[in-house]
PDB file of C-alpha atoms in Angstrom:
ATOM      1  CA  VAL W   1      -3.121 -20.871  26.518  1.00  0.00           C
ATOM      2  CA  GLU W   2       0.837 -19.295  26.231  1.00  0.00           C
ATOM      3  CA  LEU W   3       1.463 -20.737  23.088  1.00  0.00           C
ATOM      4  CA  LEU W   4      -1.287 -19.377  21.226  1.00  0.00           C
ATOM      5  CA  ARG W   5       0.090 -15.974  22.258  1.00  0.00           C
ATOM      6  CA  GLU W   6       3.080 -16.565  21.040  1.00  0.00           C
ATOM      7  CA  LYS W   7       2.674 -17.837  17.705  1.00  0.00           C
ATOM      8  CA  GLU W   8      -0.216 -14.640  17.125  1.00  0.00           C
ATOM      9  CA  ARG W   9       3.315 -12.278  18.175  1.00  0.00           C
ATOM     10  CA  LEU W  10       4.559 -14.250  15.690  1.00  0.00           C
ATOM     11  CA  LEU W  11       2.612 -13.832  12.910  1.00  0.00           C
ATOM     12  CA  SER W  12       2.184  -9.834  13.961  1.00  0.00           C
ATOM     13  CA  GLN W  13       6.065 -10.265  13.617  1.00  0.00           C
ATOM     14  CA  GLN W  14       6.704 -11.826  10.562  1.00  0.00           C
ATOM     15  CA  SER W  15       3.556  -9.082   9.125  1.00  0.00           C
ATOM     16  CA  LYS W  16       5.134  -6.045  10.347  1.00  0.00           C
ATOM     17  CA  MET W  17       8.317  -7.436   8.272  1.00  0.00           C
ATOM     18  CA  ILE W  18       6.835  -7.701   5.890  1.00  0.00           C
ATOM     19  CA  ALA W  19       4.997  -4.659   5.529  1.00  0.00           C
ATOM     20  CA  MET W  20       9.176  -2.958   6.453  1.00  0.00           C
ATOM     21  CA  ARG W  21      10.019  -4.625   3.002  1.00  0.00           C
ATOM     22  CA  GLU W  22       7.811  -3.246   1.474  1.00  0.00           C
ATOM     23  CA  MET W  23       7.812   0.550   2.723  1.00  0.00           C
ATOM     24  CA  LEU W  24      11.893  -0.232   0.948  1.00  0.00           C
ATOM     25  CA  GLU W  25      11.217  -2.353  -2.112  1.00  0.00           C
ATOM     26  CA  SER W  26       8.831   1.536  -2.720  1.00  0.00           C
ATOM     27  CA  ILE W  27      11.634   4.229  -1.018  1.00  0.00           C
ATOM     28  CA  ALA W  28      13.767   1.874  -4.484  1.00  0.00           C
ATOM     29  CA  HIS W  29      11.889   2.249  -7.149  1.00  0.00           C
ATOM     30  CA  GLN W  30      10.876   6.052  -6.710  1.00  0.00           C
ATOM     31  CA  TRP W  31      14.002   6.503  -5.009  1.00  0.00           C
ATOM     32  CA  ARG W  32      16.049   4.833  -9.211  1.00  0.00           C
ATOM     33  CA  GLN W  33      14.705   7.406 -11.165  1.00  0.00           C
ATOM     34  CA  PRO W  34      16.127  10.652  -9.400  1.00  0.00           C
ATOM     35  CA  LEU W  35      19.073   8.796  -8.611  1.00  0.00           C
ATOM     36  CA  SER W  36      20.092   8.203 -12.268  1.00  0.00           C
ATOM     37  CA  THR W  37      18.882  12.545 -13.005  1.00  0.00           C
ATOM     38  CA  ILE W  38      21.479  13.170 -10.025  1.00  0.00           C
ATOM     39  CA  SER W  39      23.960  10.789 -11.745  1.00  0.00           C
ATOM     40  CA  THR W  40      23.701  12.299 -15.090  1.00  0.00           C
ATOM     41  CA  ALA W  41      23.362  15.596 -14.092  1.00  0.00           C
ATOM     42  CA  ALA W  42      26.851  15.206 -12.075  1.00  0.00           C
ATOM     43  CA  SER W  43      28.319  13.788 -14.791  1.00  0.00           C
ATOM     44  CA  GLY W  44      27.676  16.626 -17.495  1.00  0.00           C
ATOM     45  CA  ILE W  45      29.433  19.677 -15.327  1.00  0.00           C
ATOM     46  CA  THR W  46      32.177  17.248 -15.548  1.00  0.00           C
ATOM     47  CA  LEU W  47      32.597  16.465 -19.073  1.00  0.00           C
ATOM     48  CA  HIS W  48      31.623  20.312 -19.815  1.00  0.00           C
ATOM     49  CA  LYS W  49      34.553  21.085 -17.062  1.00  0.00           C
ATOM     50  CA  GLU W  50      36.563  19.111 -18.634  1.00  0.00           C
ATOM     51  CA  TYR W  51      36.254  20.586 -21.675  1.00  0.00           C
ATOM     52  CA  ASP W  52      36.023  24.320 -20.467  1.00  0.00           C
ATOM     53  CA  ASP W  53      32.994  25.231 -21.984  1.00  0.00           C
ATOM     54  CA  LEU W  54      30.352  24.327 -19.299  1.00  0.00           C
ATOM     55  CA  SER W  55      28.283  28.425 -18.194  1.00  0.00           C
ATOM     56  CA  ASP W  56      27.439  30.310 -15.746  1.00  0.00           C
ATOM     57  CA  GLU W  57      23.575  29.628 -17.576  1.00  0.00           C
ATOM     58  CA  GLN W  58      24.685  25.416 -18.316  1.00  0.00           C
ATOM     59  CA  LEU W  59      25.672  24.652 -14.717  1.00  0.00           C
ATOM     60  CA  ALA W  60      23.006  26.873 -12.728  1.00  0.00           C
ATOM     61  CA  GLN W  61      20.498  24.505 -14.498  1.00  0.00           C
ATOM     62  CA  TYR W  62      22.121  21.482 -13.672  1.00  0.00           C
ATOM     63  CA  MET W  63      22.157  22.102 -10.272  1.00  0.00           C
ATOM     64  CA  ASP W  64      18.339  22.654 -10.066  1.00  0.00           C
ATOM     65  CA  VAL W  65      17.981  19.567 -11.440  1.00  0.00           C
ATOM     66  CA  ILE W  66      20.002  18.348  -8.885  1.00  0.00           C
ATOM     67  CA  VAL W  67      18.638  20.898  -6.231  1.00  0.00           C
ATOM     68  CA  GLU W  68      15.315  19.532  -7.567  1.00  0.00           C
ATOM     69  CA  ASN W  69      15.753  16.498  -7.074  1.00  0.00           C
ATOM     70  CA  THR W  70      16.702  16.023  -4.005  1.00  0.00           C
ATOM     71  CA  GLN W  71      14.469  17.785  -2.369  1.00  0.00           C
ATOM     72  CA  TYR W  72      11.995  14.811  -3.597  1.00  0.00           C
ATOM     73  CA  LEU W  73      14.084  12.236  -1.957  1.00  0.00           C
ATOM     74  CA  SER W  74      13.597  14.703   1.094  1.00  0.00           C
ATOM     75  CA  SER W  75       9.811  14.261   0.421  1.00  0.00           C
ATOM     76  CA  THR W  76       9.878  10.250  -0.246  1.00  0.00           C
ATOM     77  CA  ILE W  77      11.808   9.905   3.220  1.00  0.00           C
ATOM     78  CA  ASP W  78       9.236  12.668   4.774  1.00  0.00           C
ATOM     79  CA  ASN W  79       6.227  10.550   3.181  1.00  0.00           C
ATOM     80  CA  PHE W  80       7.887   6.798   4.640  1.00  0.00           C
ATOM     81  CA  ARG W  81       9.045   7.597   7.776  1.00  0.00           C
ATOM     82  CA  ASN W  82       5.861   7.489   9.647  1.00  0.00           C
ATOM     83  CA  TYR W  83       4.457   4.462   8.079  1.00  0.00           C
ATOM     84  CA  PHE W  84       4.922   1.838  11.111  1.00  0.00           C
ATOM     85  CA  ASN W  85       4.238   2.876  14.734  1.00  0.00           C
ATOM     86  CA  THR W  86       5.089   1.654  17.061  1.00  0.00           C
ATOM     87  CA  LYS W  87       3.581   3.455  20.139  1.00  0.00           C
ATOM     88  CA  ASN W  88      -0.008   2.579  17.891  1.00  0.00           C
ATOM     89  CA  GLU W  89      -0.921   5.599  19.106  1.00  0.00           C
ATOM     90  CA  ARG W  90      -4.771   7.333  18.501  1.00  0.00           C
ATOM     91  CA  THR W  91      -4.731  10.001  15.736  1.00  0.00           C
ATOM     92  CA  SER W  92      -7.499  11.781  13.240  1.00  0.00           C
ATOM     93  CA  PHE W  93      -7.487  10.990   9.568  1.00  0.00           C
ATOM     94  CA  ASP W  94      -8.847  11.177   7.035  1.00  0.00           C
ATOM     95  CA  LEU W  95      -9.400   8.492   5.181  1.00  0.00           C
ATOM     96  CA  GLU W  96      -9.044   9.645   1.170  1.00  0.00           C
ATOM     97  CA  LYS W  97      -5.895  10.830   2.420  1.00  0.00           C
ATOM     98  CA  THR W  98      -5.239   7.861   4.337  1.00  0.00           C
ATOM     99  CA  THR W  99      -6.096   5.683   1.173  1.00  0.00           C
ATOM    100  CA  ASN W 100      -3.740   7.899  -1.390  1.00  0.00           C
ATOM    101  CA  LYS W 101      -1.105   6.946   1.031  1.00  0.00           C
ATOM    102  CA  VAL W 102      -1.780   3.710   0.408  1.00  0.00           C
ATOM    103  CA  LEU W 103      -2.016   3.705  -3.290  1.00  0.00           C
ATOM    104  CA  ASP W 104       2.180   6.354  -3.149  1.00  0.00           C
ATOM    105  CA  LEU W 105       3.352   2.923  -1.536  1.00  0.00           C
ATOM    106  CA  VAL W 106       2.059   0.786  -3.619  1.00  0.00           C
ATOM    107  CA  GLY W 107       2.892   2.981  -6.689  1.00  0.00           C
ATOM    108  CA  TYR W 108       5.270   0.706  -8.496  1.00  0.00           C
ATOM    109  CA  LYS W 109       3.238  -1.761  -8.261  1.00  0.00           C
ATOM    110  CA  LEU W 110      -0.226  -0.326 -10.020  1.00  0.00           C
ATOM    111  CA  ASN W 111       2.241   1.377 -12.246  1.00  0.00           C
ATOM    112  CA  GLU W 112       4.743  -2.168 -13.483  1.00  0.00           C
ATOM    113  CA  SER W 113       1.282  -3.830 -13.186  1.00  0.00           C
ATOM    114  CA  LYS W 114      -0.343  -0.961 -16.050  1.00  0.00           C
ATOM    115  CA  THR W 115      -3.209  -1.529 -13.331  1.00  0.00           C
ATOM    116  CA  GLU W 116      -5.369   1.888 -13.095  1.00  0.00           C
ATOM    117  CA  VAL W 117      -6.963   2.077  -9.017  1.00  0.00           C
ATOM    118  CA  ILE W 118     -10.308   4.458  -9.757  1.00  0.00           C
ATOM    119  CA  LEU W 119     -11.032   5.504  -6.255  1.00  0.00           C
ATOM    120  CA  HIS W 120     -14.620   7.252  -4.925  1.00  0.00           C
ATOM    121  CA  SER W 121     -14.494   9.152  -1.765  1.00  0.00           C
ATOM    122  CA  ASP W 122     -17.349  10.618   0.680  1.00  0.00           C
ATOM    123  CA  GLU W 123     -15.607  13.176   2.975  1.00  0.00           C
ATOM    124  CA  VAL W 124     -14.557  10.775   6.449  1.00  0.00           C
ATOM    125  CA  ILE W 125     -12.081  11.938   8.780  1.00  0.00           C
ATOM    126  CA  LEU W 126     -11.388   9.100  11.503  1.00  0.00           C
ATOM    127  CA  GLU W 127      -9.763   8.291  14.408  1.00  0.00           C
ATOM    128  CA  GLY W 128      -8.114   6.011  15.518  1.00  0.00           C
ATOM    129  CA  LEU W 129      -4.740   3.511  15.138  1.00  0.00           C
ATOM    130  CA  GLU W 130      -4.250   5.371  10.450  1.00  0.00           C
ATOM    131  CA  ASN W 131      -1.490   2.541  10.381  1.00  0.00           C
ATOM    132  CA  GLU W 132      -3.075  -0.029  11.129  1.00  0.00           C
ATOM    133  CA  PHE W 133      -6.119   0.779   8.330  1.00  0.00           C
ATOM    134  CA  ILE W 134      -2.777   1.877   6.393  1.00  0.00           C
ATOM    135  CA  GLN W 135      -1.207  -2.097   6.401  1.00  0.00           C
ATOM    136  CA  ALA W 136      -4.324  -3.723   5.789  1.00  0.00           C
ATOM    137  CA  ILE W 137      -4.960  -1.604   3.068  1.00  0.00           C
ATOM    138  CA  VAL W 138      -1.584  -2.334   1.433  1.00  0.00           C
ATOM    139  CA  ASN W 139      -2.229  -5.967   1.612  1.00  0.00           C
ATOM    140  CA  ILE W 140      -6.589  -5.720   0.040  1.00  0.00           C
ATOM    141  CA  ILE W 141      -4.828  -3.947  -2.728  1.00  0.00           C
ATOM    142  CA  ASN W 142      -1.094  -6.413  -2.687  1.00  0.00           C
ATOM    143  CA  ASN W 143      -3.748  -9.511  -2.943  1.00  0.00           C
ATOM    144  CA  SER W 144      -5.393  -8.098  -6.190  1.00  0.00           C
ATOM    145  CA  LEU W 145      -1.265  -7.940  -8.220  1.00  0.00           C
ATOM    146  CA  GLU W 146      -0.701 -10.451  -7.256  1.00  0.00           C
ATOM    147  CA  ALA W 147      -4.138 -12.166  -9.096  1.00  0.00           C
ATOM    148  CA  PHE W 148      -3.522  -9.844 -11.482  1.00  0.00           C
ATOM    149  CA  LYS W 149      -0.515 -12.091 -12.473  1.00  0.00           C
ATOM    150  CA  THR W 150      -2.069 -14.748 -13.189  1.00  0.00           C
ATOM    151  CA  GLN W 151      -5.261 -13.454 -15.517  1.00  0.00           C
ATOM    152  CA  GLN W 152      -4.510 -12.315 -19.355  1.00  0.00           C
ATOM    153  CA  LEU W 153      -6.204  -9.099 -19.499  1.00  0.00           C
ATOM    154  CA  ASP W 154      -6.118  -6.008 -21.572  1.00  0.00           C
ATOM    155  CA  LYS W 155      -7.516  -3.300 -19.163  1.00  0.00           C
ATOM    156  CA  LYS W 156      -7.146  -3.666 -15.101  1.00  0.00           C
ATOM    157  CA  PHE W 157      -8.607  -1.779 -12.522  1.00  0.00           C
ATOM    158  CA  ILE W 158      -9.319  -2.156  -9.118  1.00  0.00           C
ATOM    159  CA  PHE W 159     -11.939   0.252  -8.205  1.00  0.00           C
ATOM    160  CA  ILE W 160     -11.450   1.331  -3.880  1.00  0.00           C
ATOM    161  CA  ASP W 161     -14.743   3.045  -2.347  1.00  0.00           C
ATOM    162  CA  ILE W 162     -15.690   4.869   1.000  1.00  0.00           C
ATOM    163  CA  LEU W 163     -19.789   5.282   1.959  1.00  0.00           C
ATOM    164  CA  LYS W 164     -20.005   7.615   4.719  1.00  0.00           C
ATOM    165  CA  GLU W 165     -23.285   6.239   6.020  1.00  0.00           C
ATOM    166  CA  LYS W 166     -24.741   6.600   9.967  1.00  0.00           C
ATOM    167  CA  ASN W 167     -22.820   5.739  12.753  1.00  0.00           C
ATOM    168  CA  SER W 168     -20.264   2.913  10.594  1.00  0.00           C
ATOM    169  CA  VAL W 169     -18.069   4.206   7.048  1.00  0.00           C
ATOM    170  CA  VAL W 170     -18.147   1.308   4.384  1.00  0.00           C
ATOM    171  CA  LEU W 171     -15.399   0.495   1.934  1.00  0.00           C
ATOM    172  CA  ARG W 172     -15.171  -1.804  -1.357  1.00  0.00           C
ATOM    173  CA  ILE W 173     -12.270  -2.537  -2.274  1.00  0.00           C
ATOM    174  CA  LYS W 174     -13.364  -4.481  -6.504  1.00  0.00           C
ATOM    175  CA  ASP W 175     -10.956  -5.826  -9.039  1.00  0.00           C
ATOM    176  CA  ASN W 176     -11.851  -7.603 -12.304  1.00  0.00           C
ATOM    177  CA  ALA W 177      -9.410 -10.136 -12.049  1.00  0.00           C
ATOM    178  CA  GLY W 178     -11.562 -13.039 -11.894  1.00  0.00           C
ATOM    179  CA  GLY W 179     -12.906 -13.983  -8.709  1.00  0.00           C
ATOM    180  CA  ILE W 180     -11.521 -15.903  -6.038  1.00  0.00           C
ATOM    181  CA  ASP W 181     -12.089 -19.875  -6.763  1.00  0.00           C
ATOM    182  CA  GLN W 182     -15.776 -21.273  -4.077  1.00  0.00           C
ATOM    183  CA  ASN W 183     -13.594 -23.575  -2.773  1.00  0.00           C
ATOM    184  CA  ILE W 184     -11.994 -21.769  -0.569  1.00  0.00           C
ATOM    185  CA  ILE W 185     -12.551 -18.350  -0.076  1.00  0.00           C
ATOM    186  CA  ASP W 186     -14.011 -19.683   3.049  1.00  0.00           C
ATOM    187  CA  HIS W 187     -10.046 -19.737   3.978  1.00  0.00           C
ATOM    188  CA  VAL W 188      -8.927 -16.569   2.945  1.00  0.00           C
ATOM    189  CA  PHE W 189      -7.836 -15.376   5.908  1.00  0.00           C
ATOM    190  CA  GLU W 190      -6.640 -18.101   7.667  1.00  0.00           C
ATOM    191  CA  PRO W 191      -2.718 -17.707   9.014  1.00  0.00           C
ATOM    192  CA  TYR W 192      -0.272 -19.684   6.559  1.00  0.00           C
ATOM    193  CA  PHE W 193      -3.420 -20.257   4.170  1.00  0.00           C
ATOM    194  CA  THR W 194      -2.791 -21.307   0.884  1.00  0.00           C
ATOM    195  CA  THR W 195      -2.831 -23.231  -2.228  1.00  0.00           C
ATOM    196  CA  LYS W 196      -1.000 -23.884  -5.543  1.00  0.00           C
ATOM    197  CA  HIS W 197      -0.831 -20.674  -5.896  1.00  0.00           C
ATOM    198  CA  GLN W 198      -0.546 -18.449  -4.017  1.00  0.00           C
ATOM    199  CA  SER W 199      -2.014 -15.463  -5.754  1.00  0.00           C
ATOM    200  CA  GLN W 200      -5.565 -16.187  -5.522  1.00  0.00           C
ATOM    201  CA  GLY W 201      -6.483 -14.481  -2.627  1.00  0.00           C
ATOM    202  CA  THR W 202      -4.973 -16.138   0.593  1.00  0.00           C
ATOM    203  CA  GLY W 203      -1.348 -16.078   2.974  1.00  0.00           C
ATOM    204  CA  LEU W 204      -0.549 -14.620   5.589  1.00  0.00           C
ATOM    205  CA  GLY W 205      -1.563 -10.766   4.388  1.00  0.00           C
ATOM    206  CA  LEU W 206      -4.857 -11.084   3.856  1.00  0.00           C
ATOM    207  CA  TYR W 207      -4.791 -12.850   7.839  1.00  0.00           C
ATOM    208  CA  MET W 208      -3.383  -9.853   8.685  1.00  0.00           C
ATOM    209  CA  SER W 209      -5.210  -6.958   7.403  1.00  0.00           C
ATOM    210  CA  TYR W 210      -8.823  -9.386   9.597  1.00  0.00           C
ATOM    211  CA  LYS W 211      -6.917  -8.838  12.704  1.00  0.00           C
ATOM    212  CA  LEU W 212      -6.324  -5.214  12.324  1.00  0.00           C
ATOM    213  CA  ILE W 213      -9.419  -4.020  11.095  1.00  0.00           C
ATOM    214  CA  THR W 214     -11.036  -6.852  13.137  1.00  0.00           C
ATOM    215  CA  GLU W 215      -8.961  -6.145  16.506  1.00  0.00           C
ATOM    216  CA  SER W 216      -6.255  -2.882  15.862  1.00  0.00           C
ATOM    217  CA  LEU W 217      -9.346  -0.901  13.957  1.00  0.00           C
ATOM    218  CA  LYS W 218     -12.739  -2.295  16.108  1.00  0.00           C
ATOM    219  CA  GLY W 219     -14.034  -3.283  12.332  1.00  0.00           C
ATOM    220  CA  GLN W 220     -16.076  -6.241   9.712  1.00  0.00           C
ATOM    221  CA  LEU W 221     -13.928  -7.771   6.492  1.00  0.00           C
ATOM    222  CA  HIS W 222     -15.578  -9.855   4.872  1.00  0.00           C
ATOM    223  CA  VAL W 223     -15.053 -11.024   0.532  1.00  0.00           C
ATOM    224  CA  LYS W 224     -17.468 -12.425  -1.648  1.00  0.00           C
ATOM    225  CA  ASN W 225     -17.290 -12.437  -5.509  1.00  0.00           C
ATOM    226  CA  THR W 226     -18.831 -10.163  -8.102  1.00  0.00           C
ATOM    227  CA  ASN W 227     -19.523 -10.932 -12.398  1.00  0.00           C
ATOM    228  CA  THR W 228     -15.865  -9.395 -12.682  1.00  0.00           C
ATOM    229  CA  GLY W 229     -13.601 -10.381  -9.598  1.00  0.00           C
ATOM    230  CA  ALA W 230     -13.565 -10.422  -5.224  1.00  0.00           C
ATOM    231  CA  MET W 231     -14.605  -8.160  -3.184  1.00  0.00           C
ATOM    232  CA  PHE W 232     -13.599  -6.435  -0.086  1.00  0.00           C
ATOM    233  CA  ILE W 233     -15.666  -5.183   2.491  1.00  0.00           C
ATOM    234  CA  ILE W 234     -15.127  -3.110   4.473  1.00  0.00           C
ATOM    235  CA  THR W 235     -16.066  -1.623   7.694  1.00  0.00           C
ATOM    236  CA  LEU W 236     -15.761   0.447  10.571  1.00  0.00           C
ATOM    237  CA  PRO W 237     -17.596   2.422  13.397  1.00  0.00           C
ATOM    238  CA  LEU W 238     -16.806   5.982  12.469  1.00  0.00           C
ATOM    239  CA  ASN W 239     -16.943   6.472  16.412  1.00  0.00           C
ATOM    240  CA  ASN W 240     -14.144   4.030  19.245  1.00  0.00           C
ATOM    241  CA  ILE W 241     -11.823   2.588  17.109  1.00  0.00           C
TER     242      ILE W 241
END
């Protein structure tokens, strides 16, 4: 029992490190352009000053650019600093807004892979562990993005539907990446399960999503293939999460 507990602790710690890397990569990508803009503005001020042709109007324009971009950098930190909540505090959160936080976090990956996300959501307020939900959804979306790497597609889509039912909410996350091999689909939530191609929906990420959803959020997680790709189905209770 102690060995199993230690294994679970190590898996959880490894998952947090992976999520930390995800956040840092996202911040780095979102900061690169505004930092470049600030550097260009500062260089412009210096150059005009050297040639003694820096007008008050030009200086004001450059300073506006610098201030605007520093405010963006600050807002990026605000968006991500609460991503990890070591206290695991229960809060009330809007499911659509929280899902959009996830899309912001992986936004640079979506842009680089030219993947379009189509989100449809009923109005749902949950009480529970928001950060656990974010981490679980990030892992599932990353799984789709990895699967796209093995496909030659003109258009890549991830569809997210959030549907409110009587006493629960159902999230369906579906892509058009071709699906998961039927020979391994029953094993994708196992820890460290992998195949030659990790992009076929395997690995620690999906295992941690399963653990977070079933244990921390008291819900259910299933996966099945559709005619275009894999669909992950999450069912969460509206109360007692």
